[in-house]
Every structure is written in structure tokens, then in C-alpha cells.
Amino acid sequence: GEDVEQSLFLSVREGDSSVINCTYTDSSSTYLYWYKQEPGAGLQLLTYIFSNMDMKQDQRLTVLLNKKDKHLSLRIADTQTGDSAIYFCAERVGGGRWGKLQFGAGTQVVVTP
Amino acid sequence: KAGVTQTPRYLIKTRGQQVTLSCSPISGHRSVSWYQQTPGQGLQFLFEYFSETQRNKGNFPGRFSGRQFSNSRSEMNVSTLELGDSALYLCASSLASGGKETQYFGPGTRLLVL
């Protein structure tokens, strides 16, 4: 497909792990990103991964990259109510540092107590 | 350290008019990128500038243009506004150093075209 695809909604209980999945389009994408947007707040770059990596861990966040399937996932350990937000994945299409950024539609994560 | 500043924060224009939005990056950041966010189309990349040069451009018509000044401040211009240009316009400044990339977004300019 031509679009970066994400599931639209995820509900998770506080303290559980969340996994947000994304399928990207360009096998030559060298940078893949996860962004967070909270209601009334700005967009925030959460983390990113280079295509030569399979996994990246940053505190409670773990990014997994499966290049064969063009699949990217973000795992949030010990999910907190403050993690309720919309999460966007994005790829740099065309390879390199200056490729065009293409975003998914976003996954709304709702954390329930 | 001051964050990314965007002006104006809100703007109302009518069809056919033009608009200029401004973005001041974090001091020391030389890359500025622009995005359009709408409920229907989601987040879309407009363009990215580095050292006063446009490095890439998204799939937008020529009515959308931008530039970057020597102090890294950037402006984007939309001419002949259409109703569909109503959106939140976000800019981000970024710095790539030592194999790491940091990126910070401004609060956005909310444009309403009537």
C-alpha cells in the first residue's frame, strides 16, 4: 500500500504494557519515528530508530523493527494515565536524512485506571 | 532555553487571500520543518529547510511555499487560500549531532479560512 498504516484505537489498563503497531511503505526508509500528541499539547518526538537496527530501548519505550515485513512497533511498559495520547508513526521516504516524512493516521491510546 | 515559537497562534482569513506564518527555532538548530494537520488528512509533511535551503517538499501545490533566513527562522506562505487550507500548521526545529537527532515542535498556528 501507499499509506503508513496504524490501528486507530488501543485501550489498556494502567500498569499493563501497550503495543502500538505500524506498517510502513518504503523499504529504503532509513529513519522511522514515533511521535506523541496529547490533548491540548503539542507534538512530541518520542523516539526513532535507524533501519540498521532491530530494536531500540529508551526507558519504558521499546521500538521493534521488522524490515522484511516493513513493520514497526512501540511498546510502552507499565503504562500510566499520562501515556493517554495519540501516537503517530512516521517514515522518511526515499532514504537518507532528507527524505520526506510520511505519517500514519495515529493510534489513540486510552489508559484506564 | 526558549522553545520553538510560532506566530501568529490563530488566524482567520478569507478565500483568495494569502497568509504568512513564522517559526523561530531553538537556538542552535539549523533545520526547520513544517507540517499541516487536519482531521481529514491527518499529519502531512510540507517542507524542510536546512541552512536556508529547502531539502525536501511534501505533496502540496505550489501555493504553499517557504523560506529560511540566515538566523534559521523560517516562514511559510500560502497564497490564494482555499477552504481546505484550514488546519493546524506545525513547525519543528531539529538538530542532528553525534548520530542523534532531537526535534522539538512549536505550539502551531491554527488557520481558519472562511
mmCIF file of C-alpha atoms in Angstrom:
data_model
loop_
_atom_site.group_PDB
_atom_site.id
_atom_site.type_symbol
_atom_site.label_atom_id
_atom_site.label_comp_id
_atom_site.label_asym_id
_atom_site.label_seq_id
_atom_site.Cartn_x
_atom_site.Cartn_y
_atom_site.Cartn_z
ATOM 1 C CA GLY A 1 0.000 0.000 0.000
ATOM 2 C CA GLU A 2 0.972 3.624 -0.255
ATOM 3 C CA ASP A 3 -0.068 4.682 3.229
ATOM 4 C CA VAL A 4 1.610 4.229 6.577
ATOM 5 C CA GLU A 5 -0.942 2.133 8.453
ATOM 6 C CA GLN A 6 -1.742 2.075 12.146
ATOM 7 C CA SER A 7 -4.634 0.736 14.137
ATOM 8 C CA LEU A 8 -6.814 3.627 15.216
ATOM 9 C CA PHE A 9 -7.518 2.806 18.842
ATOM 10 C CA LEU A 10 -5.988 0.964 21.766
ATOM 11 C CA SER A 11 -7.375 0.632 25.274
ATOM 12 C CA VAL A 12 -5.041 -0.520 28.028
ATOM 13 C CA ARG A 13 -5.199 -0.778 31.780
ATOM 14 C CA GLU A 14 -2.837 1.197 33.938
ATOM 15 C CA GLY A 15 0.244 -0.842 34.756
ATOM 16 C CA ASP A 16 -0.083 -3.110 31.712
ATOM 17 C CA SER A 17 2.120 -2.936 28.619
ATOM 18 C CA SER A 18 0.864 -1.222 25.473
ATOM 19 C CA VAL A 19 1.916 -2.235 21.997
ATOM 20 C CA ILE A 20 1.209 0.049 19.061
ATOM 21 C CA ASN A 21 1.815 -1.350 15.610
ATOM 22 C CA CYS A 22 2.625 0.342 12.336
ATOM 23 C CA THR A 23 3.253 -0.841 8.791
ATOM 24 C CA TYR A 24 5.326 1.484 6.654
ATOM 25 C CA THR A 25 5.698 1.694 2.922
ATOM 26 C CA ASP A 26 9.248 2.260 1.760
ATOM 27 C CA SER A 27 11.819 -0.483 2.193
ATOM 28 C CA SER A 28 14.572 2.118 1.733
ATOM 29 C CA SER A 29 13.368 4.265 4.647
ATOM 30 C CA THR A 30 16.354 4.775 6.887
ATOM 31 C CA TYR A 31 14.661 6.639 9.735
ATOM 32 C CA LEU A 32 11.449 5.591 11.447
ATOM 33 C CA TYR A 33 9.840 7.665 14.175
ATOM 34 C CA TRP A 34 7.248 7.599 16.905
ATOM 35 C CA TYR A 35 5.506 10.802 17.958
ATOM 36 C CA LYS A 36 3.091 11.535 20.798
ATOM 37 C CA GLN A 37 0.338 14.146 20.804
ATOM 38 C CA GLU A 38 -1.577 14.827 23.985
ATOM 39 C CA PRO A 39 -4.874 16.742 24.023
ATOM 40 C CA GLY A 40 -4.160 20.444 24.092
ATOM 41 C CA ALA A 41 -0.446 19.845 23.928
ATOM 42 C CA GLY A 42 1.990 19.931 21.085
ATOM 43 C CA LEU A 43 3.514 17.139 19.090
ATOM 44 C CA GLN A 44 6.496 15.447 20.666
ATOM 45 C CA LEU A 45 9.152 13.233 19.130
ATOM 46 C CA LEU A 46 9.200 10.183 21.412
ATOM 47 C CA THR A 47 11.855 8.059 19.826
ATOM 48 C CA TYR A 48 13.233 6.934 16.495
ATOM 49 C CA ILE A 49 15.146 4.012 15.081
ATOM 50 C CA PHE A 50 17.581 3.646 12.229
ATOM 51 C CA SER A 51 16.870 0.952 9.686
ATOM 52 C CA ASN A 52 20.105 -0.866 10.530
ATOM 53 C CA MET A 53 18.727 -1.625 13.993
ATOM 54 C CA ASP A 54 16.184 -4.243 15.028
ATOM 55 C CA MET A 55 15.413 -2.854 18.441
ATOM 56 C CA LYS A 56 15.876 0.290 20.466
ATOM 57 C CA GLN A 57 15.076 0.703 24.134
ATOM 58 C CA ASP A 58 14.642 4.013 25.894
ATOM 59 C CA GLN A 59 13.426 3.726 29.488
ATOM 60 C CA ARG A 60 9.831 2.441 29.289
ATOM 61 C CA LEU A 61 9.790 2.551 25.493
ATOM 62 C CA THR A 62 10.899 -0.299 23.229
ATOM 63 C CA VAL A 63 10.859 0.031 19.457
ATOM 64 C CA LEU A 64 10.971 -3.105 17.330
ATOM 65 C CA LEU A 65 11.673 -3.009 13.618
ATOM 66 C CA ASN A 66 10.992 -5.850 11.196
ATOM 67 C CA LYS A 67 12.389 -4.690 7.877
ATOM 68 C CA LYS A 68 11.294 -7.774 5.993
ATOM 69 C CA ASP A 69 7.648 -7.088 6.792
ATOM 70 C CA LYS A 70 8.088 -3.282 6.993
ATOM 71 C CA HIS A 71 6.610 -3.420 10.456
ATOM 72 C CA LEU A 72 7.365 -1.091 13.325
ATOM 73 C CA SER A 73 6.054 -1.361 16.854
ATOM 74 C CA LEU A 74 6.227 0.718 20.015
ATOM 75 C CA ARG A 75 5.907 -0.975 23.366
ATOM 76 C CA ILE A 76 5.237 1.090 26.458
ATOM 77 C CA ALA A 77 5.959 -0.758 29.660
ATOM 78 C CA ASP A 78 3.995 -0.067 32.864
ATOM 79 C CA THR A 79 1.548 2.211 31.036
ATOM 80 C CA GLN A 80 0.446 5.242 33.036
ATOM 81 C CA THR A 81 -2.556 7.546 32.667
ATOM 82 C CA GLY A 82 -0.147 10.178 31.383
ATOM 83 C CA ASP A 83 0.502 7.923 28.398
ATOM 84 C CA SER A 84 -3.034 8.553 27.130
ATOM 85 C CA ALA A 85 -2.471 10.307 23.815
ATOM 86 C CA ILE A 86 -2.403 9.848 20.065
ATOM 87 C CA TYR A 87 0.717 8.118 18.800
ATOM 88 C CA PHE A 88 1.919 8.607 15.238
ATOM 89 C CA CYS A 89 4.489 6.553 13.435
ATOM 90 C CA ALA A 90 6.363 8.097 10.538
ATOM 91 C CA GLU A 91 8.984 7.116 7.980
ATOM 92 C CA ARG A 92 11.443 9.115 5.941
ATOM 93 C CA VAL A 93 10.538 8.077 2.424
ATOM 94 C CA GLY A 94 13.270 7.881 -0.175
ATOM 95 C CA GLY A 95 16.061 7.085 2.218
ATOM 96 C CA GLY A 96 18.657 9.337 3.782
ATOM 97 C CA ARG A 97 18.377 12.167 6.273
ATOM 98 C CA TRP A 98 16.338 14.410 3.947
ATOM 99 C CA GLY A 99 13.616 12.065 2.796
ATOM 100 C CA LYS A 100 10.004 13.214 3.027
ATOM 101 C CA LEU A 101 8.307 12.384 6.290
ATOM 102 C CA GLN A 102 5.159 10.309 5.847
ATOM 103 C CA PHE A 103 2.862 9.812 8.849
ATOM 104 C CA GLY A 104 0.322 7.238 9.826
ATOM 105 C CA ALA A 105 -3.172 8.320 10.859
ATOM 106 C CA GLY A 106 -2.333 7.917 14.538
ATOM 107 C CA THR A 107 -3.360 5.451 17.231
ATOM 108 C CA GLN A 108 -5.420 6.819 20.099
ATOM 109 C CA VAL A 109 -4.310 5.166 23.320
ATOM 110 C CA VAL A 110 -6.663 5.327 26.274
ATOM 111 C CA VAL A 111 -5.316 4.224 29.631
ATOM 112 C CA THR A 112 -7.923 3.198 32.166
ATOM 113 C CA PRO A 113 -7.290 3.008 35.926
ATOM 114 C CA LYS B 1 16.338 27.615 26.715
ATOM 115 C CA ALA B 2 13.414 29.043 24.766
ATOM 116 C CA GLY B 3 11.270 26.589 22.827
ATOM 117 C CA VAL B 4 10.065 26.760 19.256
ATOM 118 C CA THR B 5 7.973 29.865 18.707
ATOM 119 C CA GLN B 6 5.245 30.183 16.101
ATOM 120 C CA THR B 7 3.394 33.343 15.221
ATOM 121 C CA PRO B 8 0.603 34.075 14.976
ATOM 122 C CA ARG B 9 -1.107 31.419 17.066
ATOM 123 C CA TYR B 10 -4.516 31.936 15.489
ATOM 124 C CA LEU B 11 -5.517 33.407 12.189
ATOM 125 C CA ILE B 12 -8.748 33.901 10.282
ATOM 126 C CA LYS B 13 -8.592 34.611 6.561
ATOM 127 C CA THR B 14 -10.996 34.525 3.665
ATOM 128 C CA ARG B 15 -10.720 32.545 0.450
ATOM 129 C CA GLY B 16 -8.351 34.028 -2.059
ATOM 130 C CA GLN B 17 -6.213 35.832 0.489
ATOM 131 C CA GLN B 18 -2.651 34.896 1.291
ATOM 132 C CA VAL B 19 -1.031 34.212 4.637
ATOM 133 C CA THR B 20 2.480 34.118 6.059
ATOM 134 C CA LEU B 21 3.319 32.075 9.129
ATOM 135 C CA SER B 22 6.524 32.405 11.098
ATOM 136 C CA CYS B 23 8.617 29.919 13.042
ATOM 137 C CA SER B 24 11.592 30.663 15.271
ATOM 138 C CA PRO B 25 13.608 27.535 16.058
ATOM 139 C CA ILE B 26 15.511 26.698 19.176
ATOM 140 C CA SER B 27 18.833 28.474 19.280
ATOM 141 C CA GLY B 28 21.485 26.405 17.528
ATOM 142 C CA HIS B 29 19.003 24.353 15.499
ATOM 143 C CA ARG B 30 19.531 24.854 11.795
ATOM 144 C CA SER B 31 16.808 22.587 10.473
ATOM 145 C CA VAL B 32 13.179 23.694 10.378
ATOM 146 C CA SER B 33 10.312 21.613 9.034
ATOM 147 C CA TRP B 34 6.645 22.400 8.522
ATOM 148 C CA TYR B 35 3.555 20.208 8.808
ATOM 149 C CA GLN B 36 -0.157 20.545 8.199
ATOM 150 C CA GLN B 37 -2.599 18.767 10.498
ATOM 151 C CA THR B 38 -6.284 18.385 9.662
ATOM 152 C CA PRO B 39 -8.955 15.976 10.926
ATOM 153 C CA GLY B 40 -9.458 14.605 7.431
ATOM 154 C CA GLN B 41 -5.915 14.270 6.108
ATOM 155 C CA GLY B 42 -4.047 13.876 9.385
ATOM 156 C CA LEU B 43 -0.449 14.989 9.669
ATOM 157 C CA GLN B 44 1.241 15.869 6.412
ATOM 158 C CA PHE B 45 4.771 16.996 5.752
ATOM 159 C CA LEU B 46 5.066 20.322 3.934
ATOM 160 C CA PHE B 47 8.796 21.016 3.625
ATOM 161 C CA GLU B 48 12.086 21.043 5.456
ATOM 162 C CA TYR B 49 14.835 23.641 5.423
ATOM 163 C CA PHE B 50 18.431 23.431 6.461
ATOM 164 C CA SER B 51 20.924 26.276 6.181
ATOM 165 C CA GLU B 52 18.486 28.351 4.125
ATOM 166 C CA THR B 53 17.998 25.564 1.563
ATOM 167 C CA GLN B 54 14.844 23.571 1.050
ATOM 168 C CA ARG B 55 15.862 19.951 1.462
ATOM 169 C CA ASN B 56 12.565 18.339 0.652
ATOM 170 C CA LYS B 57 8.953 19.104 -0.087
ATOM 171 C CA GLY B 58 5.750 17.198 0.522
ATOM 172 C CA ASN B 59 2.919 16.713 -1.950
ATOM 173 C CA PHE B 60 1.376 20.141 -1.758
ATOM 174 C CA PRO B 61 0.535 22.538 -4.594
ATOM 175 C CA GLY B 62 2.805 25.432 -5.473
ATOM 176 C CA ARG B 63 0.564 27.776 -3.471
ATOM 177 C CA PHE B 64 2.495 26.544 -0.447
ATOM 178 C CA SER B 65 5.980 27.948 -0.231
ATOM 179 C CA GLY B 66 8.545 28.648 2.408
ATOM 180 C CA ARG B 67 11.929 30.040 3.141
ATOM 181 C CA GLN B 68 14.548 30.087 5.802
ATOM 182 C CA PHE B 69 16.647 33.032 6.841
ATOM 183 C CA SER B 70 20.285 33.155 7.856
ATOM 184 C CA ASN B 71 19.283 33.140 11.547
ATOM 185 C CA SER B 72 17.370 29.868 10.889
ATOM 186 C CA ARG B 73 13.972 31.484 11.349
ATOM 187 C CA SER B 74 11.532 30.220 8.778
ATOM 188 C CA GLU B 75 8.371 31.438 7.150
ATOM 189 C CA MET B 76 5.768 29.625 5.147
ATOM 190 C CA ASN B 77 3.383 31.307 2.787
ATOM 191 C CA VAL B 78 0.098 30.109 1.390
ATOM 192 C CA SER B 79 -1.307 32.092 -1.500
ATOM 193 C CA THR B 80 -4.858 32.062 -2.865
ATOM 194 C CA LEU B 81 -6.264 30.428 0.224
ATOM 195 C CA GLU B 82 -8.896 27.723 -0.106
ATOM 196 C CA LEU B 83 -11.343 26.451 2.490
ATOM 197 C CA GLY B 84 -9.379 23.202 2.648
ATOM 198 C CA ASP B 85 -6.304 25.054 3.860
ATOM 199 C CA SER B 86 -7.953 25.442 7.262
ATOM 200 C CA ALA B 87 -5.637 23.479 9.521
ATOM 201 C CA LEU B 88 -3.163 23.490 12.334
ATOM 202 C CA TYR B 89 0.272 24.311 10.934
ATOM 203 C CA LEU B 90 3.137 22.998 12.987
ATOM 204 C CA CYS B 91 6.793 23.727 12.687
ATOM 205 C CA ALA B 92 9.636 21.828 14.259
ATOM 206 C CA SER B 93 13.281 22.595 14.741
ATOM 207 C CA SER B 94 15.788 19.816 14.849
ATOM 208 C CA LEU B 95 19.421 19.163 15.440
ATOM 209 C CA ALA B 96 21.358 16.114 14.269
ATOM 210 C CA SER B 97 24.605 15.679 16.136
ATOM 211 C CA GLY B 98 26.774 12.724 17.037
ATOM 212 C CA GLY B 99 24.381 10.272 15.420
ATOM 213 C CA LYS B 100 21.473 11.554 17.483
ATOM 214 C CA GLU B 101 18.534 13.611 16.355
ATOM 215 C CA THR B 102 16.499 15.890 18.565
ATOM 216 C CA GLN B 103 13.358 17.552 17.347
ATOM 217 C CA TYR B 104 11.020 19.983 19.062
ATOM 218 C CA PHE B 105 7.677 21.231 17.839
ATOM 219 C CA GLY B 106 6.097 24.598 18.242
ATOM 220 C CA PRO B 107 2.525 25.033 19.509
ATOM 221 C CA GLY B 108 1.225 25.560 15.999
ATOM 222 C CA THR B 109 -0.696 28.215 14.124
ATOM 223 C CA ARG B 110 -4.379 27.483 13.764
ATOM 224 C CA LEU B 111 -5.605 28.875 10.441
ATOM 225 C CA LEU B 112 -9.274 29.191 9.618
ATOM 226 C CA VAL B 113 -10.231 30.057 6.058
ATOM 227 C CA LEU B 114 -13.768 31.370 5.570
#
